[in-house]
């Protein structure tokens, strides 16, 4: 596909730190007719590849098992506690995720716009792959309460996840729209509806294909 084609879809990235409400925002976009893909789902698919699981098992062994079965949550806790481990995991899953993203884009090339929810968009250096980036933000206190209620996370686990991500303030200047999510779900849906009305007017940029965005782990 020709990514310089002016008739290609508008490519939108939605991101935000853990507990910010980015997934609910994307759910709202879907309700209002937008095509949305979630990279957490793509990650789960890539983790199921035999060669990926083999590399994970060789590095972490039984530490990623729970009742004899692979536990993505245990793996997450291990890698979020170690930048080196997180970098290694990214190096074996990101190529597959980016290829899946590219295939999805090209499969839906006839749509006016395509949205991807990507929790670590900036941390992975993917901003050159999007025409427009939406950052959903909430205060650390609000995010912590949501995670305790939604995922029953221990406060130490919550803090470890928050510490592993780039602070919101650093992401502001790289985002095209900042959605502050401190209110109700209805408020967030209203923000999503307002954004949907803006999408047809988004200008397309000179973006890169997802597979051109991969940065090898060092």
mmCIF file of C-alpha atoms in Angstrom:
data_model
loop_
_atom_site.group_PDB
_atom_site.id
_atom_site.type_symbol
_atom_site.label_atom_id
_atom_site.label_comp_id
_atom_site.label_asym_id
_atom_site.label_seq_id
_atom_site.Cartn_x
_atom_site.Cartn_y
_atom_site.Cartn_z
ATOM 1 C CA UNK A 1 0.000 0.000 0.000
ATOM 2 C CA UNK A 2 1.094 3.564 -0.706
ATOM 3 C CA UNK A 3 1.204 5.472 2.583
ATOM 4 C CA UNK A 4 1.674 8.731 0.651
ATOM 5 C CA UNK A 5 -1.676 8.232 -1.095
ATOM 6 C CA UNK A 6 -3.916 11.194 -0.149
ATOM 7 C CA UNK A 7 -6.909 8.831 -0.234
ATOM 8 C CA UNK A 8 -5.539 6.554 2.472
ATOM 9 C CA UNK A 9 -7.316 6.447 5.858
ATOM 10 C CA UNK A 10 -6.534 8.890 8.645
ATOM 11 C CA UNK A 11 -4.470 6.919 11.173
ATOM 12 C CA UNK A 12 -5.204 7.827 14.806
ATOM 13 C CA UNK A 13 -3.394 6.682 17.938
ATOM 14 C CA UNK A 14 -5.030 6.798 21.367
ATOM 15 C CA UNK A 15 -2.743 6.417 24.349
ATOM 16 C CA UNK A 16 -2.602 7.089 28.065
ATOM 17 C CA UNK A 17 -1.022 5.719 31.180
ATOM 18 C CA UNK A 18 -2.492 2.773 33.056
ATOM 19 C CA UNK A 19 -5.901 3.538 34.551
ATOM 20 C CA UNK A 20 -6.352 6.740 32.546
ATOM 21 C CA UNK A 21 -9.528 5.591 30.792
ATOM 22 C CA UNK A 22 -8.122 5.259 27.272
ATOM 23 C CA UNK A 23 -9.910 1.951 26.667
ATOM 24 C CA UNK A 24 -13.278 3.386 27.690
ATOM 25 C CA UNK A 25 -12.590 6.352 25.398
ATOM 26 C CA UNK A 26 -11.888 3.922 22.533
ATOM 27 C CA UNK A 27 -15.031 1.937 23.380
ATOM 28 C CA UNK A 28 -16.943 5.200 23.000
ATOM 29 C CA UNK A 29 -15.301 5.869 19.631
ATOM 30 C CA UNK A 30 -16.488 2.446 18.490
ATOM 31 C CA UNK A 31 -20.018 3.206 19.648
ATOM 32 C CA UNK A 32 -19.925 6.350 17.539
ATOM 33 C CA UNK A 33 -18.922 4.429 14.424
ATOM 34 C CA UNK A 34 -15.122 4.477 14.446
ATOM 35 C CA UNK A 35 -12.999 1.432 13.605
ATOM 36 C CA UNK A 36 -10.776 0.734 16.625
ATOM 37 C CA UNK A 37 -8.102 -1.905 17.201
ATOM 38 C CA UNK A 38 -6.578 -2.643 20.604
ATOM 39 C CA UNK A 39 -2.893 -3.519 20.732
ATOM 40 C CA UNK A 40 -3.340 -5.357 24.046
ATOM 41 C CA UNK A 41 -5.349 -7.918 22.062
ATOM 42 C CA UNK A 42 -2.654 -8.066 19.391
ATOM 43 C CA UNK A 43 -0.072 -8.604 22.140
ATOM 44 C CA UNK A 44 -1.982 -11.605 23.480
ATOM 45 C CA UNK A 45 -2.046 -13.081 19.976
ATOM 46 C CA UNK A 46 1.703 -12.585 19.517
ATOM 47 C CA UNK A 47 2.417 -14.091 22.942
ATOM 48 C CA UNK A 48 0.767 -17.246 21.624
ATOM 49 C CA UNK A 49 3.350 -17.674 18.850
ATOM 50 C CA UNK A 50 5.484 -20.772 19.635
ATOM 51 C CA UNK A 51 8.769 -18.975 18.947
ATOM 52 C CA UNK A 52 7.781 -16.071 21.211
ATOM 53 C CA UNK A 53 6.654 -18.335 24.044
ATOM 54 C CA UNK A 54 9.865 -20.351 23.696
ATOM 55 C CA UNK A 55 11.987 -17.203 24.099
ATOM 56 C CA UNK A 56 9.924 -16.117 27.112
ATOM 57 C CA UNK A 57 10.191 -19.525 28.765
ATOM 58 C CA UNK A 58 13.953 -19.663 28.221
ATOM 59 C CA UNK A 59 14.408 -16.297 29.937
ATOM 60 C CA UNK A 60 11.939 -16.498 32.835
ATOM 61 C CA UNK A 61 11.190 -20.196 33.290
ATOM 62 C CA UNK A 62 8.687 -21.140 36.003
ATOM 63 C CA UNK A 63 8.410 -17.552 37.235
ATOM 64 C CA UNK A 64 5.762 -16.853 34.581
ATOM 65 C CA UNK A 65 3.588 -19.837 35.541
ATOM 66 C CA UNK A 66 0.529 -19.922 37.762
ATOM 67 C CA UNK A 67 -0.942 -23.333 38.547
ATOM 68 C CA UNK A 68 1.229 -24.712 35.760
ATOM 69 C CA UNK A 69 -0.139 -22.319 33.141
ATOM 70 C CA UNK A 70 1.359 -19.218 31.530
ATOM 71 C CA UNK A 71 0.298 -16.064 33.374
ATOM 72 C CA UNK A 72 0.513 -12.795 31.454
ATOM 73 C CA UNK A 73 0.037 -10.914 34.712
ATOM 74 C CA UNK A 74 3.053 -12.638 36.276
ATOM 75 C CA UNK A 75 5.099 -11.839 33.187
ATOM 76 C CA UNK A 76 3.950 -8.217 33.356
ATOM 77 C CA UNK A 77 4.954 -7.919 37.004
ATOM 78 C CA UNK A 78 8.419 -9.267 36.185
ATOM 79 C CA UNK A 79 9.108 -6.966 33.253
ATOM 80 C CA UNK A 80 7.662 -3.814 34.814
ATOM 81 C CA UNK A 81 10.100 -4.279 37.698
ATOM 82 C CA UNK A 82 13.115 -4.377 35.363
ATOM 83 C CA UNK A 83 13.810 -2.025 32.430
ATOM 84 C CA UNK A 84 16.176 -4.626 30.976
ATOM 85 C CA UNK A 85 13.518 -7.353 31.088
ATOM 86 C CA UNK A 86 10.926 -4.985 29.623
ATOM 87 C CA UNK A 87 13.288 -4.106 26.785
ATOM 88 C CA UNK A 88 13.911 -7.778 26.059
ATOM 89 C CA UNK A 89 10.201 -8.621 26.023
ATOM 90 C CA UNK A 90 9.484 -5.697 23.714
ATOM 91 C CA UNK A 91 12.207 -6.870 21.349
ATOM 92 C CA UNK A 92 10.489 -10.214 20.829
ATOM 93 C CA UNK A 93 6.857 -9.088 20.705
ATOM 94 C CA UNK A 94 6.960 -5.655 19.020
ATOM 95 C CA UNK A 95 7.855 -6.907 15.507
ATOM 96 C CA UNK A 96 4.818 -9.185 15.491
ATOM 97 C CA UNK A 97 2.518 -6.498 16.885
ATOM 98 C CA UNK A 98 3.667 -3.924 14.335
ATOM 99 C CA UNK A 99 3.178 -6.383 11.487
ATOM 100 C CA UNK A 100 -0.349 -7.121 12.708
ATOM 101 C CA UNK A 101 -1.069 -3.383 12.902
ATOM 102 C CA UNK A 102 0.135 -2.902 9.335
ATOM 103 C CA UNK A 103 -1.956 -5.811 8.076
ATOM 104 C CA UNK A 104 -5.049 -4.400 9.809
ATOM 105 C CA UNK A 105 -4.456 -0.949 8.333
ATOM 106 C CA UNK A 106 -4.082 -2.295 4.828
ATOM 107 C CA UNK A 107 -7.074 -4.616 5.203
ATOM 108 C CA UNK A 108 -9.231 -1.591 6.056
ATOM 109 C CA UNK A 109 -7.591 0.819 3.596
ATOM 110 C CA UNK A 110 -10.952 1.899 2.210
ATOM 111 C CA UNK A 111 -12.160 3.361 5.539
ATOM 112 C CA UNK A 112 -11.982 7.112 6.185
ATOM 113 C CA UNK A 113 -10.134 6.561 9.480
ATOM 114 C CA UNK A 114 -8.615 3.822 11.641
ATOM 115 C CA UNK A 115 -7.834 4.113 15.357
ATOM 116 C CA UNK A 116 -5.372 2.107 17.438
ATOM 117 C CA UNK A 117 -5.335 2.057 21.220
ATOM 118 C CA UNK A 118 -1.652 1.787 22.203
ATOM 119 C CA UNK A 119 -0.781 2.069 25.913
ATOM 120 C CA UNK A 120 2.968 2.539 25.304
ATOM 121 C CA UNK A 121 2.806 4.552 22.081
ATOM 122 C CA UNK A 122 5.401 7.114 23.147
ATOM 123 C CA UNK A 123 7.530 4.716 25.178
ATOM 124 C CA UNK A 124 7.869 2.526 22.063
ATOM 125 C CA UNK A 125 8.623 5.541 19.845
ATOM 126 C CA UNK A 126 5.685 4.956 17.508
ATOM 127 C CA UNK A 127 4.497 8.549 17.098
ATOM 128 C CA UNK A 128 5.755 8.801 13.498
ATOM 129 C CA UNK A 129 3.169 6.229 12.473
ATOM 130 C CA UNK A 130 0.118 8.400 13.168
ATOM 131 C CA UNK A 131 -1.614 11.409 11.706
ATOM 132 C CA UNK A 132 -3.129 12.342 15.057
ATOM 133 C CA UNK A 133 -2.463 11.288 18.649
ATOM 134 C CA UNK A 134 -4.967 11.527 21.507
ATOM 135 C CA UNK A 135 -3.660 11.381 25.074
ATOM 136 C CA UNK A 136 -6.187 10.422 27.765
ATOM 137 C CA UNK A 137 -5.038 11.573 31.202
ATOM 138 C CA UNK A 138 -6.094 11.316 34.832
ATOM 139 C CA UNK A 139 -4.348 12.191 38.069
ATOM 140 C CA UNK A 140 -2.234 9.428 39.672
ATOM 141 C CA UNK A 141 -4.660 9.346 42.606
ATOM 142 C CA UNK A 142 -7.679 8.748 40.365
ATOM 143 C CA UNK A 143 -5.817 6.127 38.324
ATOM 144 C CA UNK A 144 -4.764 4.320 41.491
ATOM 145 C CA UNK A 145 -8.337 4.165 42.772
ATOM 146 C CA UNK A 146 -9.581 2.847 39.432
ATOM 147 C CA UNK A 147 -6.955 0.104 39.332
ATOM 148 C CA UNK A 148 -7.679 -0.992 42.888
ATOM 149 C CA UNK A 149 -11.390 -1.159 42.134
ATOM 150 C CA UNK A 150 -11.198 -2.587 38.592
ATOM 151 C CA UNK A 151 -8.238 -4.963 38.737
ATOM 152 C CA UNK A 152 -7.891 -5.427 42.509
ATOM 153 C CA UNK A 153 -4.225 -4.503 42.180
ATOM 154 C CA UNK A 154 -2.039 -4.176 45.253
ATOM 155 C CA UNK A 155 -0.842 -0.576 45.788
ATOM 156 C CA UNK A 156 2.787 -1.670 45.279
ATOM 157 C CA UNK A 157 1.903 -3.249 41.923
ATOM 158 C CA UNK A 158 0.021 -0.119 40.883
ATOM 159 C CA UNK A 159 2.981 2.099 41.726
ATOM 160 C CA UNK A 160 5.372 -0.209 39.863
ATOM 161 C CA UNK A 161 3.224 0.012 36.721
ATOM 162 C CA UNK A 162 2.916 3.800 36.991
ATOM 163 C CA UNK A 163 6.669 4.212 37.522
ATOM 164 C CA UNK A 164 7.437 2.144 34.402
ATOM 165 C CA UNK A 165 5.585 4.594 32.137
ATOM 166 C CA UNK A 166 6.567 8.021 30.884
ATOM 167 C CA UNK A 167 4.886 10.763 32.968
ATOM 168 C CA UNK A 168 1.880 12.415 31.355
ATOM 169 C CA UNK A 169 3.600 15.800 31.384
ATOM 170 C CA UNK A 170 6.292 14.522 29.007
ATOM 171 C CA UNK A 171 3.625 13.287 26.588
ATOM 172 C CA UNK A 172 1.648 16.526 26.391
ATOM 173 C CA UNK A 173 3.890 18.221 23.828
ATOM 174 C CA UNK A 174 3.850 15.128 21.579
ATOM 175 C CA UNK A 175 0.043 14.811 21.584
ATOM 176 C CA UNK A 176 -2.462 16.542 19.314
ATOM 177 C CA UNK A 177 -5.360 16.320 21.759
ATOM 178 C CA UNK A 178 -5.360 15.901 25.535
ATOM 179 C CA UNK A 179 -8.535 14.445 27.051
ATOM 180 C CA UNK A 180 -8.704 14.934 30.819
ATOM 181 C CA UNK A 181 -10.705 12.117 32.380
ATOM 182 C CA UNK A 182 -11.522 13.061 35.959
ATOM 183 C CA UNK A 183 -15.328 12.825 35.745
ATOM 184 C CA UNK A 184 -17.930 10.205 34.905
ATOM 185 C CA UNK A 185 -18.020 7.676 32.079
ATOM 186 C CA UNK A 186 -20.760 9.804 30.523
ATOM 187 C CA UNK A 187 -18.389 12.779 30.535
ATOM 188 C CA UNK A 188 -15.730 10.708 28.764
ATOM 189 C CA UNK A 189 -18.244 9.544 26.158
ATOM 190 C CA UNK A 190 -19.102 13.175 25.471
ATOM 191 C CA UNK A 191 -15.403 13.915 24.914
ATOM 192 C CA UNK A 192 -15.249 10.987 22.491
ATOM 193 C CA UNK A 193 -18.289 12.257 20.606
ATOM 194 C CA UNK A 194 -16.738 15.716 20.289
ATOM 195 C CA UNK A 195 -13.556 14.148 18.932
ATOM 196 C CA UNK A 196 -15.468 12.100 16.358
ATOM 197 C CA UNK A 197 -16.819 15.327 14.867
ATOM 198 C CA UNK A 198 -13.228 16.557 14.418
ATOM 199 C CA UNK A 199 -11.863 13.476 12.647
ATOM 200 C CA UNK A 200 -12.892 14.417 9.071
ATOM 201 C CA UNK A 201 -10.868 17.633 9.390
ATOM 202 C CA UNK A 202 -7.625 15.988 10.539
ATOM 203 C CA UNK A 203 -4.742 16.674 8.165
ATOM 204 C CA UNK A 204 -2.722 13.681 7.032
ATOM 205 C CA UNK A 205 0.985 13.646 7.780
ATOM 206 C CA UNK A 206 3.932 11.946 6.154
ATOM 207 C CA UNK A 207 3.711 8.847 8.328
ATOM 208 C CA UNK A 208 5.742 5.646 8.380
ATOM 209 C CA UNK A 209 4.454 2.115 8.013
ATOM 210 C CA UNK A 210 4.224 0.317 11.378
ATOM 211 C CA UNK A 211 6.943 -2.141 10.358
ATOM 212 C CA UNK A 212 9.296 0.803 9.730
ATOM 213 C CA UNK A 213 8.909 1.954 13.347
ATOM 214 C CA UNK A 214 10.582 -0.994 15.064
ATOM 215 C CA UNK A 215 13.646 -0.090 17.097
ATOM 216 C CA UNK A 216 15.870 -3.086 17.951
ATOM 217 C CA UNK A 217 16.557 -3.783 21.614
ATOM 218 C CA UNK A 218 20.084 -2.970 22.723
#
